CSV table of C-alpha atoms in Angstrom, one decimal:
chain,number,residue,atom,x,y,z
A,1366,UNK,CA,23.7,-31.8,36.9
A,1367,UNK,CA,26.2,-28.5,37.3
A,1368,UNK,CA,29.9,-29.3,36.6
A,1369,UNK,CA,31.7,-27.2,38.6
A,1370,UNK,CA,35.8,-25.8,38.6
A,1371,UNK,CA,37.0,-24.6,40.8
A,1372,UNK,CA,41.1,-22.8,41.1
A,1373,UNK,CA,43.0,-20.8,42.7
A,1374,UNK,CA,45.1,-18.9,41.4
A,1375,UNK,CA,48.8,-17.4,42.4
A,1376,UNK,CA,47.8,-14.5,43.6
A,1377,UNK,CA,45.0,-15.3,45.9
A,1378,UNK,CA,41.8,-15.0,42.7
A,1379,UNK,CA,39.6,-17.6,43.0
A,1380,UNK,CA,38.2,-18.3,39.6
A,1381,UNK,CA,34.1,-20.7,39.8
A,1382,UNK,CA,32.9,-22.3,36.7
A,1383,UNK,CA,30.0,-24.0,36.2
A,1384,UNK,CA,28.9,-25.3,33.1
A,1385,UNK,CA,25.0,-25.0,33.0
A,1386,UNK,CA,22.5,-24.9,30.0
A,1387,UNK,CA,21.7,-21.5,27.5
A,1388,UNK,CA,19.0,-20.5,29.6
A,1389,UNK,CA,19.5,-22.1,32.8
A,1390,UNK,CA,19.4,-19.2,35.5
A,1391,UNK,CA,23.3,-17.5,35.3
A,1392,UNK,CA,25.7,-19.7,37.7
A,1393,UNK,CA,29.4,-19.0,38.3
A,1394,UNK,CA,29.5,-15.0,38.2
A,1395,UNK,CA,30.1,-13.6,41.5
A,1396,UNK,CA,34.2,-14.4,41.7
A,1397,UNK,CA,35.9,-13.1,44.3
A,1398,UNK,CA,39.0,-12.9,44.7
A,1399,UNK,CA,41.8,-11.0,47.4
A,1400,UNK,CA,43.8,-12.5,50.3
A,1401,UNK,CA,41.5,-10.9,52.7
A,1402,UNK,CA,37.7,-11.6,50.7
A,1403,UNK,CA,39.2,-15.5,52.0
A,1404,UNK,CA,39.5,-14.6,55.8
A,1405,UNK,CA,36.6,-16.6,58.1
A,1406,UNK,CA,34.5,-13.9,58.8
A,1407,UNK,CA,30.6,-13.5,60.2
A,1408,UNK,CA,28.1,-11.7,57.5
A,1409,UNK,CA,27.1,-8.1,59.3
A,1410,UNK,CA,23.9,-7.6,59.4
A,1411,UNK,CA,22.0,-5.6,57.5
A,1412,UNK,CA,21.5,-1.7,58.5
A,1413,UNK,CA,18.9,0.5,58.9
A,1414,UNK,CA,20.3,1.8,55.6
A,1415,UNK,CA,19.8,-1.6,53.7
A,1416,UNK,CA,17.1,-2.6,55.4
A,1417,UNK,CA,14.9,0.1,53.7
A,1418,UNK,CA,16.1,-0.5,50.0
A,1419,UNK,CA,18.0,1.8,47.5
A,1420,UNK,CA,16.0,4.3,45.1
A,1421,UNK,CA,17.9,4.1,41.3
A,1422,UNK,CA,18.3,7.3,39.1
A,1423,UNK,CA,17.1,7.2,35.5
A,1424,UNK,CA,20.4,9.0,34.7
A,1425,UNK,CA,22.1,5.6,36.7
A,1426,UNK,CA,19.7,3.1,35.2
A,1427,UNK,CA,20.7,4.8,32.3
A,1428,UNK,CA,24.7,4.0,32.9
A,1429,UNK,CA,24.1,0.4,34.2
A,1430,UNK,CA,21.9,0.1,30.2
A,1431,UNK,CA,25.5,1.1,28.5
A,1432,UNK,CA,27.7,-0.9,31.3
A,1433,UNK,CA,26.4,-3.9,30.0
A,1434,UNK,CA,25.7,-2.7,26.4
A,1435,UNK,CA,29.3,-1.5,26.2
A,1436,UNK,CA,30.7,-5.9,25.9
A,1437,UNK,CA,29.4,-5.8,22.5
A,1438,UNK,CA,31.5,-7.5,20.0
A,1439,UNK,CA,30.5,-8.8,16.4
A,1440,UNK,CA,30.4,-11.8,15.9
A,1441,UNK,CA,31.6,-13.1,19.0
A,1442,UNK,CA,29.3,-13.4,22.8
A,1443,UNK,CA,28.8,-11.0,25.5
A,1444,UNK,CA,31.0,-11.3,28.6
A,1445,UNK,CA,29.6,-11.0,32.2
A,1446,UNK,CA,30.7,-8.3,33.8
A,1447,UNK,CA,31.3,-6.4,36.9
A,1448,UNK,CA,30.3,-3.0,38.0
A,1449,UNK,CA,29.2,-1.0,41.2
A,1450,UNK,CA,26.8,1.6,42.2
A,1451,UNK,CA,27.6,4.3,45.4
A,1452,UNK,CA,26.0,6.5,47.4
A,1453,UNK,CA,24.9,7.7,50.5
A,1454,UNK,CA,21.4,6.4,52.2
A,1455,UNK,CA,19.8,4.8,50.3
A,1456,UNK,CA,19.9,6.7,47.0
A,1457,UNK,CA,22.5,6.0,44.6
A,1458,UNK,CA,24.5,8.5,42.1
A,1459,UNK,CA,27.2,6.8,40.7
A,1460,UNK,CA,28.2,3.6,38.8
A,1461,UNK,CA,32.3,2.9,38.6
A,1462,UNK,CA,32.5,0.8,35.6
A,1463,UNK,CA,35.6,-1.4,37.0
A,1464,UNK,CA,37.7,-1.1,33.6
A,1465,UNK,CA,40.8,-2.3,34.4
A,1466,UNK,CA,43.1,-5.3,35.0
A,1467,UNK,CA,43.7,-4.6,38.5
A,1468,UNK,CA,39.8,-5.0,38.8
A,1469,UNK,CA,38.9,-7.6,36.3
A,1470,UNK,CA,40.9,-11.2,36.3
A,1471,UNK,CA,39.2,-12.7,33.4
A,1472,UNK,CA,35.9,-12.8,32.0
A,1473,UNK,CA,33.9,-15.3,30.0
A,1474,UNK,CA,30.2,-15.4,28.7
A,1475,UNK,CA,29.9,-18.5,32.1
A,1476,UNK,CA,31.9,-16.2,34.6
A,1477,UNK,CA,34.2,-13.1,35.6
A,1478,UNK,CA,36.9,-13.6,38.1
A,1479,UNK,CA,37.6,-10.2,39.8
A,1480,UNK,CA,39.6,-8.7,43.2
A,1481,UNK,CA,37.2,-7.0,46.0
A,1482,UNK,CA,40.0,-4.9,47.5
A,1483,UNK,CA,40.6,-3.4,44.0
A,1484,UNK,CA,37.1,-2.7,43.8
A,1485,UNK,CA,37.0,-0.7,47.0
A,1486,UNK,CA,40.5,0.9,46.0
A,1487,UNK,CA,38.7,2.5,42.8
A,1488,UNK,CA,35.6,2.9,44.4
A,1489,UNK,CA,37.8,5.2,47.0
A,1490,UNK,CA,40.2,7.0,44.2
A,1491,UNK,CA,37.1,7.8,42.3
A,1492,UNK,CA,35.1,9.8,44.9
A,1493,UNK,CA,35.7,12.8,47.0
A,1494,UNK,CA,34.3,10.8,50.1
A,1495,UNK,CA,33.7,6.7,50.6
A,1496,UNK,CA,30.3,6.2,50.4
A,1497,UNK,CA,28.5,4.8,52.7
A,1498,UNK,CA,26.0,2.4,50.2
A,1499,UNK,CA,27.8,-0.4,47.6
A,1500,UNK,CA,26.0,-2.1,45.5
A,1501,UNK,CA,28.1,-4.9,43.9
A,1502,UNK,CA,26.3,-5.6,40.5
A,1503,UNK,CA,27.8,-8.6,37.8
A,1504,UNK,CA,25.2,-9.5,34.5
A,1505,UNK,CA,24.1,-12.2,33.3
A,1506,UNK,CA,24.2,-12.3,29.4
A,1507,UNK,CA,21.5,-14.2,27.9
A,1508,UNK,CA,20.5,-15.2,31.4
A,1509,UNK,CA,17.7,-14.3,34.3
A,1510,UNK,CA,18.3,-11.6,37.2
A,1511,UNK,CA,18.6,-14.1,39.7
A,1512,UNK,CA,21.0,-16.0,42.0
A,1513,UNK,CA,23.2,-18.8,42.1
A,1514,UNK,CA,24.8,-21.2,44.9
A,1515,UNK,CA,28.0,-19.7,43.8
A,1516,UNK,CA,26.6,-16.5,44.1
A,1517,UNK,CA,24.8,-17.2,47.3
A,1518,UNK,CA,28.2,-18.5,49.0
A,1519,UNK,CA,30.7,-15.7,47.6
A,1520,UNK,CA,28.3,-12.8,49.1
A,1521,UNK,CA,29.1,-12.5,52.5
A,1522,UNK,CA,33.2,-13.2,51.5
A,1523,UNK,CA,32.6,-10.2,49.1
A,1524,UNK,CA,30.5,-8.6,51.5
A,1525,UNK,CA,32.9,-8.6,54.4
A,1526,UNK,CA,36.1,-7.7,52.4
A,1527,UNK,CA,34.2,-4.1,51.2
A,1528,UNK,CA,33.3,-3.1,55.0
A,1529,UNK,CA,36.7,-4.8,55.9
A,1530,UNK,CA,38.0,-1.7,54.7
A,1531,UNK,CA,34.6,0.5,54.7
A,1532,UNK,CA,33.1,0.1,58.0
A,1533,UNK,CA,29.9,0.2,58.4
A,1534,UNK,CA,29.0,0.4,55.3
A,1535,UNK,CA,25.7,-1.0,53.5
A,1536,UNK,CA,26.6,-4.1,50.6
A,1537,UNK,CA,24.5,-5.1,48.0
A,1538,UNK,CA,24.5,-7.0,45.4
A,1539,UNK,CA,23.0,-7.0,42.0
A,1540,UNK,CA,22.5,-9.3,39.1
A,1541,UNK,CA,21.5,-7.8,35.3
A,1542,UNK,CA,20.1,-9.9,33.7
A,1543,UNK,CA,20.6,-8.2,29.2
A,1544,UNK,CA,18.6,-10.2,26.9
A,1545,UNK,CA,19.8,-11.2,23.2
A,1546,UNK,CA,20.2,-8.9,20.4
A,1547,UNK,CA,17.1,-7.8,18.6
A,1548,UNK,CA,15.8,-4.3,17.3
A,1549,UNK,CA,13.0,-4.1,19.9
A,1550,UNK,CA,10.5,-0.4,21.0
A,1551,UNK,CA,12.7,1.2,23.3
A,1552,UNK,CA,10.5,0.5,26.8
A,1553,UNK,CA,10.8,2.5,30.3
A,1554,UNK,CA,12.0,1.5,33.1
A,1555,UNK,CA,9.5,-0.4,35.8
A,1556,UNK,CA,9.1,-1.9,38.7
A,1557,UNK,CA,8.5,-5.4,38.2
A,1558,UNK,CA,8.5,-6.3,41.3
A,1559,UNK,CA,9.5,-5.5,45.1
A,1560,UNK,CA,13.1,-6.4,44.2
A,1561,UNK,CA,13.2,-6.1,40.3
A,1562,UNK,CA,13.6,-3.4,37.6
A,1563,UNK,CA,13.1,-4.1,33.7
A,1564,UNK,CA,13.2,-1.9,30.6
A,1565,UNK,CA,14.6,-2.1,27.1
A,1566,UNK,CA,16.5,-0.8,24.9
A,1567,UNK,CA,16.1,-0.3,21.1
A,1568,UNK,CA,18.0,-3.7,21.6
A,1569,UNK,CA,18.2,-5.1,24.8
A,1570,UNK,CA,15.9,-6.3,27.2
A,1571,UNK,CA,17.8,-5.5,30.5
A,1572,UNK,CA,16.3,-6.7,33.8
A,1573,UNK,CA,17.9,-6.3,37.4
A,1574,UNK,CA,17.2,-7.3,40.8
A,1575,UNK,CA,18.5,-6.5,44.8
A,1576,UNK,CA,19.7,-9.2,47.2
A,1577,UNK,CA,21.3,-8.4,50.7
A,1578,UNK,CA,24.6,-10.2,51.2
A,1579,UNK,CA,22.1,-13.4,53.0
A,1580,UNK,CA,20.2,-13.8,49.2
A,1581,UNK,CA,17.4,-12.0,50.5
A,1582,UNK,CA,15.0,-9.4,48.0
A,1583,UNK,CA,16.0,-5.1,48.3
A,1584,UNK,CA,13.6,-3.1,48.0
A,1585,UNK,CA,14.2,-0.6,44.7
A,1586,UNK,CA,13.2,2.5,44.0
A,1587,UNK,CA,12.7,3.9,40.9
A,1588,UNK,CA,12.9,8.0,40.9
A,1589,UNK,CA,11.4,9.4,38.1
């Protein structure tokens, strides 16, 4: 049975940590923060753009790979990371790293805490125009690209926070699972199910699955 620890910091950041086995589906990763994220709100229905899924290019997939592998430290376990993909309509054209203490409050191999409102501020600062497609992604080191119950509970609140700042935006979610370090042949990204892509760098396997805020699969396509 999983044990859940919930704490609320003085700045309103919510941290949820689950103890679990190494190979279990990674729980407690979608940490939400900021006072607005905790206000009661009814999840908005998926927009037409969201219902059609999203399209990823090879350059964007390469950036996703670099983002999660960049946490490598010799003789230290990988920590979870949060990043965002943004674009217009169904096409992703930018990755936001969130390499800032303003956004990421704490990260371990089992959890990451962040402030959703600051994520939106960084997205706005990095783009000339605010995008209408925002995909929130968190990683699962040595885990599976699947949502935990904690993830599912947090996603509607995160989506509501983002839409409060970007009305009408399509907000989606991704889980980026990355394997342990081992030399291997590089493989080309391929879609292995409706909402999941898989590939391998020369040291890690990568699997990313996409969902709407209700936790339902969202179709993903690779732009060749």
